Coordinates of C-alpha atoms in Angstrom, one line a residue:
Chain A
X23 CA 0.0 0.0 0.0
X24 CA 1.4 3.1 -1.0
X25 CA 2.1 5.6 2.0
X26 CA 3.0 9.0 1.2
X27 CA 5.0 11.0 4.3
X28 CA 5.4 14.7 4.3
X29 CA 8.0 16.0 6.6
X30 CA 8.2 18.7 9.0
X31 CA 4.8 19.6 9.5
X32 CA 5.5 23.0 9.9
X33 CA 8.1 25.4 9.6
X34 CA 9.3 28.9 9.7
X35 CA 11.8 31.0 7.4
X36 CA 12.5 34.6 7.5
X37 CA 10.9 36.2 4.2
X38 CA 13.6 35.8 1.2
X39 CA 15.1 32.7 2.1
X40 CA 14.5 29.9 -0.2
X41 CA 11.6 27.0 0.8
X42 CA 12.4 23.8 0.8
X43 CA 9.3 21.2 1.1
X44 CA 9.6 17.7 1.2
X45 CA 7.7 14.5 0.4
X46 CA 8.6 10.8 0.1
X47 CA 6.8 7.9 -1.0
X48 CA 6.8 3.9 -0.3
X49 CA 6.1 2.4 -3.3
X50 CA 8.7 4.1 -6.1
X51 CA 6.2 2.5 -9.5
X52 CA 4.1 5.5 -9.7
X53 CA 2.8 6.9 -12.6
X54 CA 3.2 10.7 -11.6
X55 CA 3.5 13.0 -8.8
X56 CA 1.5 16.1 -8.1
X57 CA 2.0 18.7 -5.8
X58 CA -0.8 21.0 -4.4
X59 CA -1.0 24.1 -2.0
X60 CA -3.8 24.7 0.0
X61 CA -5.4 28.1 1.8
X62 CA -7.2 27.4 5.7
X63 CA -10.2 26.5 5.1
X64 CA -9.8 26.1 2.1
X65 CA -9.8 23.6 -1.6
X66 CA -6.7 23.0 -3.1
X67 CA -4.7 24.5 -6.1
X68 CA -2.4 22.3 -8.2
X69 CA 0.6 23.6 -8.3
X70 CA 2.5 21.5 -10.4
X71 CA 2.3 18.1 -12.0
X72 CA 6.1 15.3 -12.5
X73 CA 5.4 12.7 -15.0
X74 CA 6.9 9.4 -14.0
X75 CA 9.9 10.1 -16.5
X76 CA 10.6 13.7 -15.9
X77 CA 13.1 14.7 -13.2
X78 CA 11.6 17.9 -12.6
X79 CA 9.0 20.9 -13.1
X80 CA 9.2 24.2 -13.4
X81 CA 6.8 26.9 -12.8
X82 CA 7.7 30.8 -12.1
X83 CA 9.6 30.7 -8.8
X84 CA 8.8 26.8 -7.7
X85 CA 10.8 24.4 -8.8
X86 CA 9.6 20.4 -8.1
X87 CA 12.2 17.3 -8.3
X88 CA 11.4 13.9 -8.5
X89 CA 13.5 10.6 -7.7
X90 CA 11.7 7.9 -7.9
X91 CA 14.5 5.6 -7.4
X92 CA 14.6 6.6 -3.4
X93 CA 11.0 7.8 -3.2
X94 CA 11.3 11.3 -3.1
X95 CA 9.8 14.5 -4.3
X96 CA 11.1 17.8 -2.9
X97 CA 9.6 21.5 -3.8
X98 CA 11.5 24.9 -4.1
X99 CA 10.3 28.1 -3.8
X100 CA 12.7 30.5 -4.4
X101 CA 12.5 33.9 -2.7
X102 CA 9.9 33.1 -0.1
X103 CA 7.3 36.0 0.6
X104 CA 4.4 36.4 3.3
X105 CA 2.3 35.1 0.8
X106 CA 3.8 31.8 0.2
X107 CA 2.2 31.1 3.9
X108 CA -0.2 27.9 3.4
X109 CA 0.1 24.1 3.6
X110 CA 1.3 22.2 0.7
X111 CA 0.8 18.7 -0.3
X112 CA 2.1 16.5 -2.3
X113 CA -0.2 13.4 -4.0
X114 CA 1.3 10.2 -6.2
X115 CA -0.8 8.3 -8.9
X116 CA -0.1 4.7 -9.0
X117 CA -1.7 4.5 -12.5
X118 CA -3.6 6.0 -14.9
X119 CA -6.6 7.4 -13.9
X120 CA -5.9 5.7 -10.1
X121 CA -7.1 7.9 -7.1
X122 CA -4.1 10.1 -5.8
X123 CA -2.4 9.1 -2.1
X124 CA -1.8 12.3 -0.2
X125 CA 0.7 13.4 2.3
X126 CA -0.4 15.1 5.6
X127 CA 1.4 18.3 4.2
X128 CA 3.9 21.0 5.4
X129 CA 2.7 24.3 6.3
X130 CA 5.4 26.7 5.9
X131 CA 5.2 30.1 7.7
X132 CA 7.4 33.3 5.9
X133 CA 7.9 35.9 8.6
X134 CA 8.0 39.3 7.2
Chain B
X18 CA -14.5 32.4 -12.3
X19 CA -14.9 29.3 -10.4
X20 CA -14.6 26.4 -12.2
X21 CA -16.0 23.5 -9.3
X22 CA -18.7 25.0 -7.3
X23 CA -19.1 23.4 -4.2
X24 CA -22.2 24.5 -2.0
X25 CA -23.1 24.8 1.0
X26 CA -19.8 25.9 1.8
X27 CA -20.8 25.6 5.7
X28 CA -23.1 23.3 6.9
X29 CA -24.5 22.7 10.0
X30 CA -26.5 19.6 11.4
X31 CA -27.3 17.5 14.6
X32 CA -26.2 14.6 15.1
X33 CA -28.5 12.1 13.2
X34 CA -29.7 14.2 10.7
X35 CA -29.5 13.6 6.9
X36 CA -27.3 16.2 5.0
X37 CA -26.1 16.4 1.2
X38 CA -23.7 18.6 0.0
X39 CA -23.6 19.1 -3.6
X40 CA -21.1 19.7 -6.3
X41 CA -20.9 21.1 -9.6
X42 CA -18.6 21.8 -12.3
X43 CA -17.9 24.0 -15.6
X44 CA -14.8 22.0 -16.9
X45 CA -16.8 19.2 -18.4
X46 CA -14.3 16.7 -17.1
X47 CA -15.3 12.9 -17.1
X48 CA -14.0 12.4 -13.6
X49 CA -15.6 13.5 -10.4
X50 CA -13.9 12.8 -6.3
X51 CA -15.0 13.2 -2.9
X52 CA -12.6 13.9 -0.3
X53 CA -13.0 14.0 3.4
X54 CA -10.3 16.4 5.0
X55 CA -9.8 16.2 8.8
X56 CA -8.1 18.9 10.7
X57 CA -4.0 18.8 9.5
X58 CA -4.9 15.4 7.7
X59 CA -4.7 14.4 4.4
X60 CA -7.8 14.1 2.0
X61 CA -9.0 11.2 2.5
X62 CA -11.1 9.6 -1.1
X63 CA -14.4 8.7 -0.6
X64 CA -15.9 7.8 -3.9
X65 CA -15.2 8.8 -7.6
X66 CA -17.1 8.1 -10.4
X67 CA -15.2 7.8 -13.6
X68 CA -18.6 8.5 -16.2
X69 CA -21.3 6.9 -14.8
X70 CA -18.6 4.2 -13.6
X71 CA -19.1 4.7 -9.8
X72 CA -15.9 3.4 -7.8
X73 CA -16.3 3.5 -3.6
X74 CA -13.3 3.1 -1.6
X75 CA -13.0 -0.3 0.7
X76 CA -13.1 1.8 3.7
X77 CA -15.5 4.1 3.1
X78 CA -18.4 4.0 5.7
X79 CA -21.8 3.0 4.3
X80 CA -23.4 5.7 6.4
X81 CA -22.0 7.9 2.8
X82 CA -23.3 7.6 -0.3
X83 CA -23.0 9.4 -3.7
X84 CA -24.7 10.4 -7.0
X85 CA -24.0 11.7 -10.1
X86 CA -27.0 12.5 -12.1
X87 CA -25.4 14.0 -14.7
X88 CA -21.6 15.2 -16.1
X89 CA -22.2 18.8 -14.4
X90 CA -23.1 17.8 -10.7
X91 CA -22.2 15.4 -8.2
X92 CA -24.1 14.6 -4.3
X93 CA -22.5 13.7 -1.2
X94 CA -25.4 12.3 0.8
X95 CA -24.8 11.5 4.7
X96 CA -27.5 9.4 5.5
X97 CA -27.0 9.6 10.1
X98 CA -24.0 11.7 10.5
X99 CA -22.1 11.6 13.4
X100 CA -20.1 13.6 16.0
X101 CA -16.8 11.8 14.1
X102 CA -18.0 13.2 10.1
X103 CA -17.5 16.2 11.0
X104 CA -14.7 17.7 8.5
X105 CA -14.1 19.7 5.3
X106 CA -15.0 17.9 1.7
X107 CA -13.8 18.2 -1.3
X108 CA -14.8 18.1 -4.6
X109 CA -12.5 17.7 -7.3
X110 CA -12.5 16.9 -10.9
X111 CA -10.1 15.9 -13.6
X112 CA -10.5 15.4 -17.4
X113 CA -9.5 11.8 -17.3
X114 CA -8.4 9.9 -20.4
X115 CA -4.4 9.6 -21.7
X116 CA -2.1 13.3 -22.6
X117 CA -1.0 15.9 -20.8
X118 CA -3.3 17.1 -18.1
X119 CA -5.2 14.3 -18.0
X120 CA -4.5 14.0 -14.2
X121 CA -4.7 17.2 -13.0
X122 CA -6.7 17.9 -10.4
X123 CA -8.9 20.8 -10.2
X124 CA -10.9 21.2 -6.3
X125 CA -13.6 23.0 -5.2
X126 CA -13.8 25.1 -2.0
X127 CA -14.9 22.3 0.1
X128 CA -18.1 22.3 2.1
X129 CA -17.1 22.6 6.3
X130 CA -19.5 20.1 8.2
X131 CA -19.9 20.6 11.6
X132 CA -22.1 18.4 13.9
X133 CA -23.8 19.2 16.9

């Protein structure tokens, strides 16, 4: 069963300083790797999607990595700000069109 | 404009008491989830119907049930809620199929239960 772990729960970096999120996964045949950030109370908002066969994704200031070999997805966001304040969470596919396994998610605070 | 409308987004009810929270979306996407999210938990899937393909997770209680009437909209039905369904739900959809986006995930606002 796959089992998706998403560690520190919470954090705190001074506004400017890189963001650096991580999630690993138990069962490395996945099919891709998503992550999401999510507002209290709250949906969520995709934030950016790894195909099993990429390395990594790219969108504005985050940056997403994927090794599947060891199980392990991290997320950059460069040049923190106040806003960047939410939880984020990443999800793996096992298949195609397969429900996504979440982690708990890492809730990042950027003090002004 | 919001693209999965999710509505109420805060419902309350007593313990017992049937409740349905409803969703509906623009994207006309084959795929259709409900989440349950907990307080700093993961979303937890409830159903999803692929189509009219309904597919309920092993775990999911039988006090919730689901329909899906059409493409556009989606229930949630608690038939006797209890103290322990109180949460956040989320609807999501996704397009389905093979290519690129496929798989992406596109959630509501979620609907806040609270029991009394």
């Amino acid at each position: 069963k796959q089992e998706v772990t998403q560690i520190p729960a919470a954090l705190s970096v001074p506004e400017g300083e890189n963001l650096v999120l991580n999630c690993s996964f138990t069962d490395s045949a996945i099919y891709n790797l998503q992550w999401f950030r999510q507002d209290p109370g709250k949906g969520l908002t995709s934030l950016l999607l790894i195909q099993s066969s990429q390395r990594e994704q790219t969108s504005g200031r985050l940056n997403a990595s994927l090794d599947k070999s060891s199980g392990r997805s991290t997320l950059y966001i460069a040049a923190s700000q106040p806003g960047d304040s939410a939880t984020y969470l990443c999800a793996v596919e096992r298949s195609g069109n397969t429900p996504l396994v979440f982690g708990k998610g890492t809730r990042p605070s950027v003090i002004a | 404009d919001a693209m999965v409308i999710q509505n109420p987004r805060y419902q309350v009810t007593q313990f017992g008491k049937p409740v349905t929270l409803s969703c509906s979306q623009t994207l006309n996407h084959n795929v259709m989830y409900w989440y349950q999210q907990k307080s700093s938990q993961a979303p937890k899937l409830l159903f999803h119907y692929y189509d009219k393909d309904f597919n309920n997770e092993a775990d999911t209680p039988d006090n919730f049930q689901s329909r899906r009437p059409n493409t556009s909209f989606c229930f949630l039905d608690i038939r006797s809620p209890g103290l322990g369904d109180a949460a956040m739900y989320l609807c999501a959809t996704s397009r389905g199929g093979r290519g690129s986006g496929a798989n992406v995930l596109t959630f509501g606002a979620g609907s806040r239960l609270t029991v009394l």
